[in-house]
mmCIF file of C-alpha atoms in Angstrom:
data_model
loop_
_atom_site.group_PDB
_atom_site.id
_atom_site.type_symbol
_atom_site.label_atom_id
_atom_site.label_comp_id
_atom_site.label_asym_id
_atom_site.label_seq_id
_atom_site.Cartn_x
_atom_site.Cartn_y
_atom_site.Cartn_z
ATOM 1 C CA MET A 158 89.678 94.583 114.552
ATOM 2 C CA THR A 159 91.967 96.067 111.932
ATOM 3 C CA THR A 160 90.490 98.274 109.180
ATOM 4 C CA ILE A 161 92.472 98.586 106.009
ATOM 5 C CA LEU A 162 91.793 101.777 104.064
ATOM 6 C CA MET A 163 92.375 101.565 100.333
ATOM 7 C CA SER A 164 93.926 104.794 99.047
ATOM 8 C CA HIS A 165 92.624 106.198 95.817
ATOM 9 C CA PRO A 166 95.101 106.784 93.002
ATOM 10 C CA ARG A 167 95.491 110.509 92.475
ATOM 11 C CA ASP A 168 92.698 111.216 95.042
ATOM 12 C CA TYR A 169 89.968 110.064 92.662
ATOM 13 C CA PRO A 170 86.338 109.993 94.042
ATOM 14 C CA ASP A 171 84.682 106.885 95.518
ATOM 15 C CA THR A 172 82.204 106.759 92.604
ATOM 16 C CA ILE A 173 82.466 107.694 88.948
ATOM 17 C CA LEU A 174 80.302 106.997 85.906
ATOM 18 C CA SER A 175 81.131 104.264 83.429
ATOM 19 C CA ALA A 176 82.375 105.748 80.062
ATOM 20 C CA GLU A 177 80.741 102.884 78.288
ATOM 21 C CA THR A 178 77.346 102.432 79.986
ATOM 22 C CA GLY A 179 76.852 105.533 82.207
ATOM 23 C CA ARG A 180 76.292 103.290 85.195
ATOM 24 C CA PRO A 181 77.693 104.394 88.504
ATOM 25 C CA LEU A 182 81.006 102.621 89.380
ATOM 26 C CA ARG A 183 82.133 102.327 93.022
ATOM 27 C CA ARG A 184 85.842 102.065 93.980
ATOM 28 C CA GLY A 185 86.646 98.642 95.499
ATOM 29 C CA VAL A 186 88.302 95.246 95.101
ATOM 30 C CA LYS A 187 86.617 92.705 92.902
ATOM 31 C CA MET A 188 87.610 89.050 93.145
ATOM 32 C CA LEU A 189 88.316 87.810 89.586
ATOM 33 C CA THR A 190 89.394 84.335 88.399
ATOM 34 C CA ILE A 191 91.940 83.689 85.607
ATOM 35 C CA ASP A 192 93.022 80.440 83.927
ATOM 36 C CA ALA A 193 96.539 79.419 84.975
ATOM 37 C CA GLY A 194 97.538 76.450 82.849
ATOM 38 C CA GLY A 195 94.048 74.812 83.294
ATOM 39 C CA ALA A 196 93.807 75.674 86.935
ATOM 40 C CA PRO A 197 91.725 78.551 88.207
ATOM 41 C CA PHE A 198 93.475 81.346 90.156
ATOM 42 C CA THR A 199 91.398 83.944 92.043
ATOM 43 C CA TYR A 200 92.890 87.333 92.887
ATOM 44 C CA GLY A 201 91.610 90.745 94.079
ATOM 45 C CA GLN A 202 91.493 93.431 91.296
ATOM 46 C CA PRO A 203 91.171 97.037 92.544
ATOM 47 C CA GLY A 204 89.313 99.421 90.386
ATOM 48 C CA TRP A 205 85.862 100.987 89.933
ATOM 49 C CA TRP A 206 83.129 98.423 89.520
ATOM 50 C CA ALA A 207 79.315 98.495 88.855
ATOM 51 C CA SER A 208 79.115 95.305 90.991
ATOM 52 C CA LEU A 209 81.673 93.915 93.381
ATOM 53 C CA ASP A 210 79.732 90.783 93.922
ATOM 54 C CA ASP A 211 78.526 89.618 90.523
ATOM 55 C CA PRO A 212 81.342 87.910 88.611
ATOM 56 C CA ALA A 213 79.303 88.168 85.409
ATOM 57 C CA ASP A 214 79.041 91.917 85.627
ATOM 58 C CA GLU A 215 82.289 93.166 84.042
ATOM 59 C CA ASP A 216 81.394 96.841 83.827
ATOM 60 C CA GLY A 217 84.364 98.477 85.392
ATOM 61 C CA GLN A 218 87.320 100.809 84.910
ATOM 62 C CA LEU A 219 91.014 100.462 85.824
ATOM 63 C CA VAL A 220 93.519 103.301 86.139
ATOM 64 C CA ASP A 221 97.096 103.874 87.165
ATOM 65 C CA GLU A 222 98.228 101.384 89.708
ATOM 66 C CA ASP A 223 95.243 99.116 89.117
ATOM 67 C CA ASN A 224 96.756 97.970 85.811
ATOM 68 C CA VAL A 225 99.778 96.297 87.513
ATOM 69 C CA VAL A 226 97.689 93.856 89.504
ATOM 70 C CA LEU A 227 96.619 91.483 86.613
ATOM 71 C CA PRO A 228 100.175 90.966 85.382
ATOM 72 C CA ALA A 229 101.356 90.251 88.990
ATOM 73 C CA ALA A 230 98.459 87.844 89.406
ATOM 74 C CA ARG A 231 99.393 85.987 86.177
ATOM 75 C CA ARG A 232 103.031 85.648 87.382
ATOM 76 C CA ARG A 233 101.947 84.299 90.759
ATOM 77 C CA ALA A 234 99.504 81.904 89.058
ATOM 78 C CA SER A 235 102.155 80.629 86.658
ATOM 79 C CA ALA A 236 104.584 80.014 89.493
ATOM 80 C CA LYS A 237 101.946 78.179 91.428
ATOM 81 C CA VAL A 238 101.271 75.842 88.490
ATOM 82 C CA ARG A 239 104.934 74.996 88.007
#
């Protein structure tokens, strides 16, 4: 069995508090779905999240390298639709 360890940008902690709600946010990858020309496209978005399992819970925070994932997912989704 292979274990993949996700490195933290700038050695941030595993848990931080949400600036908006004060809830604890855990570092992880949340599966999100975007619309790609009428077709759903699901990708893994790294960041700190209040819930990794509840798609309706959007309380989270992205920093540094986390912010390049959505644009890359949009490009892949667009290419897949073409």
